[in-house]
Short mmCIF file of C-alpha atoms in Angstrom, two decimals:
data_model
loop_
_atom_site.label_atom_id
_atom_site.label_comp_id
_atom_site.label_asym_id
_atom_site.label_seq_id
_atom_site.Cartn_x
_atom_site.Cartn_y
_atom_site.Cartn_z
CA MET G 132 178.88 -163.07 -87.34
CA PHE G 133 175.41 -162.53 -88.82
CA PRO G 134 176.55 -160.95 -92.14
CA LEU G 135 179.18 -163.66 -92.57
CA ILE G 136 176.78 -166.55 -92.04
CA LEU G 137 174.29 -164.88 -94.39
CA LEU G 138 177.04 -164.68 -97.00
CA TYR G 139 177.61 -168.39 -96.42
CA VAL G 140 173.91 -169.02 -97.07
CA VAL G 141 174.06 -167.00 -100.30
CA LEU G 142 177.13 -168.84 -101.54
CA THR G 143 175.62 -172.19 -100.56
CA ILE G 144 172.43 -171.59 -102.58
CA ILE G 145 173.43 -169.37 -105.52
CA ARG G 146 176.86 -171.05 -105.82
CA PRO G 147 178.76 -168.69 -108.16
CA GLN G 148 181.88 -170.70 -107.33
CA ASP G 149 180.43 -173.56 -109.37
CA TYR G 150 180.09 -171.71 -112.68
CA VAL G 151 182.09 -168.46 -112.60
CA GLU G 152 185.47 -169.06 -114.21
CA GLY G 153 188.32 -168.87 -111.73
CA LEU G 154 186.19 -169.13 -108.60
CA ASP G 155 186.19 -172.92 -108.67
CA ALA G 156 189.82 -172.89 -107.58
CA VAL G 157 189.13 -170.65 -104.58
CA PRO G 158 187.79 -172.30 -101.37
CA ILE G 159 185.22 -169.54 -100.86
CA LEU G 160 182.70 -171.52 -98.80
CA PRO G 161 185.21 -172.95 -96.28
CA VAL G 162 186.90 -169.55 -95.86
CA VAL G 163 183.61 -167.72 -95.24
CA LEU G 164 182.47 -170.41 -92.81
CA LEU G 165 185.80 -170.27 -90.98
CA MET G 166 185.49 -166.48 -90.66
CA ALA G 167 181.91 -166.82 -89.36
CA PHE G 168 183.08 -169.46 -86.89
CA ALA G 169 185.84 -167.18 -85.60
CA ALA G 170 183.26 -164.41 -85.13
CA TRP G 171 180.98 -166.89 -83.31
CA VAL G 172 183.79 -167.95 -80.96
CA VAL G 173 184.40 -164.38 -79.76
CA SER G 174 180.72 -163.44 -79.85
CA LYS G 175 178.54 -163.17 -76.76
CA GLU G 176 175.54 -164.44 -78.75
CA LYS G 177 176.40 -168.14 -78.49
CA THR G 178 173.45 -170.26 -77.43
CA PHE G 179 173.00 -173.92 -76.51
CA GLU G 180 169.51 -173.67 -75.03
CA ALA G 181 167.69 -175.83 -77.58
CA PRO G 182 168.00 -179.66 -77.67
CA GLN G 183 169.09 -179.52 -81.30
CA PHE G 184 172.43 -178.03 -80.22
CA VAL G 185 173.14 -181.26 -78.36
CA ILE G 186 171.51 -183.70 -80.76
CA LEU G 187 173.30 -182.62 -83.93
CA PRO G 188 176.87 -183.12 -82.61
CA ALA G 189 175.71 -186.48 -81.24
CA PHE G 190 174.38 -187.36 -84.70
CA LEU G 191 177.76 -186.42 -86.21
CA LEU G 192 179.43 -188.77 -83.71
CA VAL G 193 177.06 -191.57 -84.77
CA LEU G 194 177.94 -190.94 -88.43
CA MET G 195 181.61 -191.37 -87.56
CA VAL G 196 181.01 -194.48 -85.42
CA SER G 197 178.85 -195.98 -88.16
CA GLN G 198 181.72 -195.73 -90.64
CA ALA G 199 184.12 -197.30 -88.14
CA THR G 200 181.80 -200.19 -87.27
CA ASN G 201 181.46 -200.98 -90.96
CA GLY G 202 185.17 -201.66 -91.27
CA TRP G 203 186.46 -198.26 -92.37
CA ALA G 204 188.06 -196.41 -89.47
CA GLY G 205 189.36 -193.71 -91.81
CA GLY G 206 185.77 -193.02 -92.84
CA ALA G 207 185.19 -191.46 -89.42
CA VAL G 208 187.66 -188.70 -90.26
CA ASP G 209 186.12 -188.25 -93.71
CA GLU G 210 182.69 -187.97 -92.12
CA LEU G 211 183.96 -185.32 -89.72
CA ALA G 212 185.30 -183.33 -92.68
CA ARG G 213 182.07 -183.79 -94.68
CA PHE G 214 179.35 -183.22 -92.08
CA GLY G 215 181.35 -181.23 -89.53
CA PRO G 216 180.95 -177.94 -91.46
CA VAL G 217 177.18 -178.49 -91.49
CA VAL G 218 177.20 -178.74 -87.69
CA VAL G 219 179.34 -175.60 -87.42
CA ALA G 220 177.01 -173.69 -89.76
CA PHE G 221 174.04 -174.84 -87.67
CA PHE G 222 175.54 -173.48 -84.46
CA ILE G 223 176.47 -170.14 -86.03
CA PHE G 224 173.19 -169.58 -87.84
CA GLY G 225 171.15 -170.69 -84.84
CA ALA G 226 172.98 -168.21 -82.61
CA SER G 227 172.40 -165.48 -85.19
CA CYS G 228 168.61 -165.84 -85.44
CA GLY G 229 167.57 -164.80 -81.94
CA THR G 230 165.55 -161.70 -82.85
CA GLN G 231 162.49 -161.17 -85.01
CA GLN G 232 164.36 -158.69 -87.19
CA ARG G 233 167.19 -161.09 -87.88
CA VAL G 234 164.78 -163.89 -88.71
CA ARG G 235 163.03 -161.56 -91.18
CA VAL G 236 166.38 -160.77 -92.78
CA ALA G 237 167.30 -164.46 -92.90
CA MET G 238 163.96 -165.27 -94.51
CA GLY G 239 164.56 -162.51 -97.04
CA VAL G 240 167.97 -163.92 -97.93
CA PHE G 241 166.54 -167.42 -98.41
CA VAL G 242 163.68 -166.12 -100.56
CA ALA G 243 165.95 -163.87 -102.63
CA CYS G 244 168.37 -166.73 -103.31
CA ALA G 245 165.56 -169.15 -104.17
CA THR G 246 164.06 -166.53 -106.49
CA VAL G 247 167.39 -166.21 -108.33
CA LEU G 248 167.31 -169.96 -108.92
CA ALA G 249 163.69 -169.73 -110.08
CA LEU G 250 164.60 -166.97 -112.56
CA HIS G 251 167.44 -169.16 -113.81
CA GLY G 252 164.86 -171.89 -114.36
CA VAL G 253 162.56 -169.51 -116.26
CA GLU G 254 165.44 -168.55 -118.57
CA GLN G 255 166.34 -172.21 -118.92
CA ALA G 256 162.78 -173.12 -119.89
CA LYS G 257 162.66 -170.30 -122.45
CA LEU G 258 166.11 -170.61 -124.03
CA GLY G 259 167.00 -174.21 -123.24
CA VAL G 260 170.01 -173.18 -121.16
CA GLY G 261 170.50 -170.88 -118.16
CA TRP G 262 173.20 -168.30 -117.45
CA THR G 263 175.19 -170.98 -115.61
CA GLY G 264 175.55 -172.89 -118.87
CA ILE G 265 173.39 -175.72 -117.50
CA PRO G 266 170.76 -176.93 -120.01
CA LEU G 267 167.30 -178.26 -119.31
CA GLY G 268 167.29 -181.71 -117.77
CA GLU G 269 165.56 -184.85 -118.95
CA GLY G 270 161.88 -184.24 -119.64
CA ASN G 271 162.50 -180.48 -119.99
CA ARG G 272 162.82 -180.12 -116.22
CA ILE G 273 164.78 -177.15 -114.91
CA GLN G 274 167.95 -177.68 -112.90
CA TYR G 275 170.80 -175.66 -111.41
CA VAL G 276 174.41 -176.29 -110.41
CA GLY G 277 176.05 -177.99 -107.45
CA ILE G 278 173.70 -179.32 -104.80
CA PHE G 279 170.71 -178.17 -106.88
CA ASN G 280 171.59 -180.01 -110.08
CA ASP G 281 168.57 -182.26 -109.51
CA PRO G 282 165.13 -180.72 -110.29
CA ASN G 283 163.79 -182.35 -107.13
CA ASP G 284 166.32 -180.44 -105.01
CA LEU G 285 165.23 -177.18 -106.60
CA GLY G 286 161.62 -178.06 -105.83
CA LEU G 287 162.51 -178.78 -102.20
CA LEU G 288 164.09 -175.32 -101.86
CA PHE G 289 161.11 -173.61 -103.51
CA ALA G 290 158.59 -175.43 -101.31
CA ALA G 291 160.50 -174.53 -98.12
CA THR G 292 160.91 -170.84 -98.98
CA PHE G 293 157.44 -170.22 -100.42
CA PRO G 294 155.83 -169.63 -96.97
CA MET G 295 158.62 -167.18 -96.12
CA ALA G 296 157.92 -165.19 -99.30
CA VAL G 297 154.21 -165.01 -98.49
CA PHE G 298 154.95 -163.90 -94.92
CA LEU G 299 157.28 -161.15 -96.10
CA GLY G 300 154.71 -160.12 -98.69
CA ARG G 301 152.12 -159.68 -95.96
CA ARG G 302 154.19 -158.55 -92.98
CA GLY G 303 157.36 -157.10 -94.52
CA ALA G 304 158.31 -153.48 -95.15
CA GLY G 305 155.48 -151.76 -97.00
CA ALA G 306 157.43 -150.76 -100.12
CA LEU G 307 158.85 -154.27 -100.57
CA ARG G 308 155.67 -156.27 -100.04
CA PRO G 309 154.77 -156.46 -103.75
CA VAL G 310 158.32 -157.62 -104.48
CA TRP G 311 158.03 -160.52 -102.04
CA LEU G 312 154.61 -161.49 -103.40
CA VAL G 313 156.02 -161.57 -106.93
CA ALA G 314 158.84 -163.74 -105.57
CA ALA G 315 156.23 -166.12 -104.10
CA LEU G 316 154.59 -166.45 -107.52
CA LEU G 317 157.99 -167.08 -109.13
CA LEU G 318 158.70 -169.83 -106.60
CA LEU G 319 155.38 -171.48 -107.45
CA TYR G 320 156.15 -171.23 -111.15
CA GLY G 321 159.63 -172.58 -110.53
CA THR G 322 158.12 -175.54 -108.69
CA TYR G 323 155.93 -176.20 -111.73
CA LEU G 324 158.98 -176.04 -114.03
CA THR G 325 160.83 -178.61 -111.93
CA ASN G 326 157.96 -181.01 -112.63
CA SER G 327 158.86 -182.63 -109.31
CA ARG G 328 156.01 -184.63 -107.86
CA GLY G 329 157.50 -184.47 -104.38
CA ALA G 330 157.85 -180.68 -104.56
CA MET G 331 154.31 -180.22 -105.84
CA LEU G 332 152.97 -182.40 -103.05
CA ALA G 333 155.07 -180.38 -100.60
CA VAL G 334 153.48 -177.12 -101.78
CA LEU G 335 150.09 -178.79 -101.40
CA VAL G 336 151.05 -179.79 -97.83
CA VAL G 337 152.05 -176.19 -97.08
CA ALA G 338 148.74 -174.86 -98.40
CA GLY G 339 146.82 -177.59 -96.58
CA GLY G 340 148.60 -176.84 -93.32
CA TYR G 341 147.69 -173.17 -93.55
CA ILE G 342 144.06 -173.90 -94.39
CA TRP G 343 143.91 -176.43 -91.55
CA TYR G 344 145.14 -173.75 -89.16
CA ARG G 345 142.68 -171.14 -90.43
CA LYS G 346 139.60 -173.16 -91.40
CA GLY G 347 139.87 -176.59 -89.78
CA VAL G 348 140.72 -180.09 -90.89
CA ALA G 349 137.49 -180.74 -92.85
CA VAL G 350 137.95 -177.77 -95.15
CA ALA G 351 141.65 -178.58 -95.54
CA ALA G 352 140.83 -182.18 -96.52
CA VAL G 353 138.28 -181.15 -99.15
CA LEU G 354 140.51 -178.47 -100.65
CA GLY G 355 143.45 -180.88 -100.50
CA VAL G 356 141.63 -183.37 -102.71
CA LEU G 357 140.72 -180.59 -105.13
CA GLY G 358 144.31 -179.34 -105.10
CA LEU G 359 145.61 -182.82 -105.90
CA ALA G 360 143.23 -183.00 -108.85
CA VAL G 361 144.49 -179.65 -110.12
CA LEU G 362 148.12 -180.78 -109.79
CA LYS G 363 147.36 -183.93 -111.77
CA ALA G 364 145.85 -181.79 -114.51
CA LEU G 365 148.86 -179.45 -114.57
CA SER G 366 151.65 -182.04 -114.54
CA SER G 367 152.02 -185.12 -116.71
CA ARG G 368 154.19 -186.73 -114.02
CA MET G 369 151.50 -186.16 -111.39
CA GLU G 370 149.11 -188.16 -113.58
CA GLU G 371 151.43 -191.12 -112.96
CA LEU G 372 151.26 -190.76 -109.18
CA ASP G 373 150.72 -194.43 -108.45
CA ALA G 374 152.76 -197.06 -106.64
CA GLY G 375 152.62 -199.25 -109.73
CA GLU G 376 154.14 -196.61 -112.05
CA GLU G 377 157.73 -197.49 -112.98
CA SER G 378 159.47 -194.59 -111.23
CA ALA G 379 157.32 -194.84 -108.10
CA ALA G 380 157.73 -198.62 -108.01
CA GLY G 381 161.51 -198.17 -108.16
CA ARG G 382 161.34 -195.86 -105.15
CA VAL G 383 159.24 -198.34 -103.19
CA ASP G 384 161.77 -201.05 -103.99
CA ALA G 385 164.53 -198.73 -102.74
CA TRP G 386 162.59 -198.13 -99.53
CA TYR G 387 162.28 -201.89 -99.06
CA ALA G 388 166.01 -202.30 -99.68
CA GLY G 389 166.71 -199.64 -97.05
CA LEU G 390 164.60 -201.46 -94.49
CA GLU G 391 166.46 -204.67 -95.32
CA MET G 392 169.77 -202.88 -94.69
CA PHE G 393 168.44 -201.72 -91.33
CA ARG G 394 167.32 -205.23 -90.44
CA ASP G 395 170.81 -206.57 -91.19
CA ASN G 396 172.58 -203.69 -89.40
CA PRO G 397 170.10 -202.47 -86.78
CA LEU G 398 172.36 -200.55 -84.42
CA PHE G 399 174.57 -198.28 -86.60
CA GLY G 400 173.42 -199.11 -90.13
CA VAL G 401 175.54 -199.69 -93.22
CA GLY G 402 177.42 -196.38 -92.91
CA PRO G 403 176.66 -192.92 -94.33
CA GLY G 404 177.00 -192.79 -98.09
CA ASN G 405 176.94 -196.57 -98.42
CA PHE G 406 173.28 -197.05 -99.41
CA THR G 407 174.09 -197.35 -103.12
CA GLU G 408 176.74 -199.97 -102.30
CA TYR G 409 173.83 -202.29 -101.51
CA ASN G 410 171.19 -201.00 -103.93
CA ASP G 411 171.38 -199.51 -107.42
CA LEU G 412 169.07 -196.59 -106.53
CA THR G 413 169.45 -194.26 -103.59
CA ALA G 414 166.75 -194.42 -100.92
CA HIS G 415 164.55 -191.59 -102.27
CA ASN G 416 163.43 -191.05 -98.69
CA SER G 417 165.43 -189.05 -96.14
CA PHE G 418 164.00 -190.96 -93.17
CA ILE G 419 164.72 -194.39 -94.59
CA LEU G 420 168.17 -193.24 -95.72
CA VAL G 421 169.09 -192.26 -92.14
CA LEU G 422 167.64 -195.50 -90.80
CA ALA G 423 169.55 -197.64 -93.29
CA GLU G 424 172.87 -195.79 -93.05
CA THR G 425 173.03 -194.92 -89.32
CA GLY G 426 170.80 -197.59 -87.78
CA PHE G 427 168.36 -197.14 -84.93
CA VAL G 428 170.75 -194.97 -82.89
CA GLY G 429 171.20 -192.42 -85.66
CA PHE G 430 167.53 -192.57 -86.65
CA VAL G 431 166.32 -191.75 -83.13
CA LEU G 432 168.67 -188.77 -82.92
CA TRP G 433 167.72 -187.47 -86.37
CA LEU G 434 164.01 -187.96 -85.71
CA ALA G 435 164.29 -186.02 -82.44
CA PHE G 436 166.26 -183.28 -84.18
CA VAL G 437 163.56 -182.88 -86.82
CA ALA G 438 160.62 -183.21 -84.45
CA TYR G 439 161.84 -180.62 -81.95
CA GLY G 440 161.66 -177.96 -84.64
CA PHE G 441 158.02 -178.79 -85.32
CA LEU G 442 157.19 -178.94 -81.61
CA MET G 443 158.77 -175.56 -80.94
CA MET G 444 156.83 -173.78 -83.66
CA LEU G 445 153.60 -175.55 -82.72
CA LYS G 446 154.09 -174.47 -79.11
CA ILE G 447 154.18 -170.79 -80.12
CA VAL G 448 151.31 -171.11 -82.58
CA ARG G 449 149.07 -172.83 -80.00
CA PHE G 450 150.21 -170.94 -76.90
CA GLN G 451 147.43 -168.97 -75.24
CA ARG G 452 148.51 -165.82 -73.46
CA PRO G 453 146.16 -163.65 -71.42
CA VAL G 454 145.06 -160.64 -73.43
CA ASP G 455 147.36 -157.75 -72.62
CA ALA G 456 146.01 -154.25 -72.11
CA ASP G 457 148.95 -152.83 -74.02
CA PRO G 458 148.15 -152.91 -77.79
CA ALA G 459 151.87 -152.88 -78.63
CA ILE G 460 152.46 -156.08 -76.66
CA GLU G 461 149.45 -157.76 -78.30
CA ALA G 462 150.71 -156.74 -81.74
CA ALA G 463 154.16 -158.13 -80.92
CA TRP G 464 152.65 -161.46 -79.83
CA THR G 465 150.51 -161.62 -82.97
CA THR G 466 153.62 -161.13 -85.10
CA GLU G 467 155.40 -163.81 -83.06
CA LYS G 468 152.66 -166.34 -83.79
CA GLN G 469 152.58 -165.47 -87.50
CA MET G 470 156.34 -165.84 -87.76
CA ALA G 471 156.18 -169.19 -85.97
CA LEU G 472 153.40 -170.34 -88.30
CA THR G 473 155.53 -169.34 -91.29
CA LEU G 474 158.51 -171.36 -90.06
CA LEU G 475 156.22 -174.28 -89.24
CA LEU G 476 154.86 -174.27 -92.79
CA SER G 477 158.41 -174.04 -94.15
CA LEU G 478 159.30 -177.14 -92.14
CA CYS G 479 156.20 -178.87 -93.53
CA GLY G 480 157.25 -178.08 -97.10
CA LEU G 481 160.87 -179.01 -96.44
CA PHE G 482 160.24 -182.40 -94.91
CA ALA G 483 157.28 -183.28 -97.12
CA ALA G 484 159.66 -182.95 -100.07
CA ALA G 485 162.47 -184.67 -98.14
CA PHE G 486 160.21 -187.68 -97.57
CA PHE G 487 160.55 -188.43 -101.29
CA LEU G 488 164.22 -187.48 -101.60
CA SER G 489 167.52 -188.66 -100.11
CA ARG G 490 168.50 -185.33 -98.56
CA SER G 491 169.21 -186.33 -94.97
CA TYR G 492 172.58 -184.54 -94.91
CA MET G 493 171.81 -181.56 -97.17
CA VAL G 494 173.14 -178.33 -95.66
CA VAL G 495 170.07 -176.23 -96.56
CA LEU G 496 167.91 -178.49 -94.41
CA TYR G 497 170.12 -177.79 -91.39
CA LEU G 498 170.30 -174.06 -92.05
CA ILE G 499 166.50 -173.80 -91.97
CA ALA G 500 166.44 -176.00 -88.86
CA ALA G 501 169.00 -173.65 -87.27
CA MET G 502 166.78 -170.67 -88.00
CA VAL G 503 163.89 -172.44 -86.27
CA ALA G 504 165.92 -173.41 -83.19
CA GLY G 505 167.50 -169.98 -82.85
CA TYR G 506 164.16 -168.28 -83.31
CA TYR G 507 162.57 -170.30 -80.51
CA VAL G 508 165.44 -169.53 -78.14
CA GLY G 509 164.93 -165.84 -78.90
CA ALA G 510 161.16 -166.14 -78.52
CA ARG G 511 161.62 -167.60 -75.01
CA ARG G 512 163.73 -164.61 -74.09
CA ARG G 513 161.00 -162.28 -75.32
CA TRP G 514 158.20 -164.36 -73.75
CA PRO G 515 159.59 -166.20 -70.68
CA GLU G 516 156.29 -168.02 -70.18
CA LEU G 517 157.07 -170.22 -73.20
CA PRO G 518 158.40 -173.60 -72.03
CA MET G 519 161.99 -174.70 -72.47
CA PHE G 520 162.56 -177.98 -74.27
CA ARG G 521 165.12 -180.16 -72.47
CA LEU G 522 166.44 -183.61 -73.33
CA SER G 523 166.68 -184.28 -69.60
CA GLU G 524 162.90 -183.96 -69.37
CA GLY G 525 161.32 -186.69 -71.45
CA GLY G 526 164.16 -187.20 -73.89
CA TRP G 527 163.88 -190.95 -73.33
CA ARG G 528 160.52 -190.86 -75.13
CA TRP G 529 162.28 -190.56 -78.47
CA VAL G 530 163.38 -194.19 -78.20
CA PRO G 531 159.83 -195.65 -78.24
CA THR G 532 158.80 -192.93 -80.70
CA GLY G 533 161.62 -194.02 -82.99
CA ALA G 534 160.59 -197.66 -82.63
CA CYS G 535 156.99 -196.81 -83.54
CA SER G 536 158.22 -194.79 -86.52
CA VAL G 537 160.30 -197.70 -87.78
CA PHE G 538 157.28 -199.99 -87.44
CA ALA G 539 155.16 -197.46 -89.37
CA LEU G 540 157.73 -197.38 -92.18
CA PHE G 541 157.67 -201.18 -92.40
CA VAL G 542 153.86 -201.14 -92.57
CA LEU G 543 153.84 -198.38 -95.21
CA VAL G 544 156.36 -200.16 -97.44
CA ALA G 545 154.56 -203.50 -97.06
CA PHE G 546 151.29 -201.84 -98.11
CA LEU G 547 152.88 -200.11 -101.10
CA LEU G 548 154.56 -203.33 -102.24
CA ARG G 549 151.19 -205.06 -102.24
CA THR G 550 149.72 -202.32 -104.45
CA THR G 551 152.61 -202.35 -106.95
#
């Protein structure tokens, strides 16, 4: 099961089927996922102990209901075919990431794949075209194939995998540590080549989160301001980081349009994939996209799904265990906290970038979320004193939390519109 789902991750990110002649006619991804699913069915490693394993199928059901309530009953079946494989991959990958060693391997696969895409971008920047045959995008921004044909999507991947590369460079096998550190530098350079403002801000959020953890909020705030100044000096697009700039203003208008869609269809939204039926631009915000397309019901589920991952990693990072007399146990707990911090920072980078992109249904997002959920389930088995998260205990709180989040989005958009 684990090798098969890792192969699925590799094919999902590197995507040779999208540019190698002859492979485009072969359903490689569905076949590999089906094989991994068959292995999962007969495996004894299945787990349903995290709330995400309940929430994600419920979110899929809402996607289907949303299509039906918007007058297209057949859209429910299409939605099952489109998002169903993402749910299956989540279950398989989550069940596969129950040990520290497997999480290390999974991190390594993500970093290696992201590094391949970064090297493609370096070649693209140097020669004007990469080995996939894809040229530089508008504004000399690097891009890839398939789901990464947008420079912003590349930047999202780089920002999410950068903390993993640093962790492996510090805590990986001794001989490979320099390799992972070089990969981390390549991911940073790749982020620069994407010239994606969202990705650059996401990397800044990752760095700020780490400094906050190590040095406190005051130091993180000061260095964050300095980091933003450096980014503005490095990138011409960062110099235009203002709500009144044409591109940014277009995004704010799209956010406003999304909130209008929600107001007109508050329960189940306008239907997944239908945002651009009501607005020329996509939402450019994963949270608003979910709110507009799946309504309050889908938004609450998606918000809970995302938040549980953060809460789980924060619980490990902040958990205070009595000092153990056995040095081996203390070393194991230290590694546990460092691994949790790494995944927490990856989530910060992922969703900081997703806040400026419409990537609510992107498979890579759910694969990383699966790694987080599976890792926490495994951590509880190793450290039974860690609490179990249950929807039956306080799950109702996500309804008022979702309502407050919607209100905050309305306030944010109203403020940005006034500054445009």
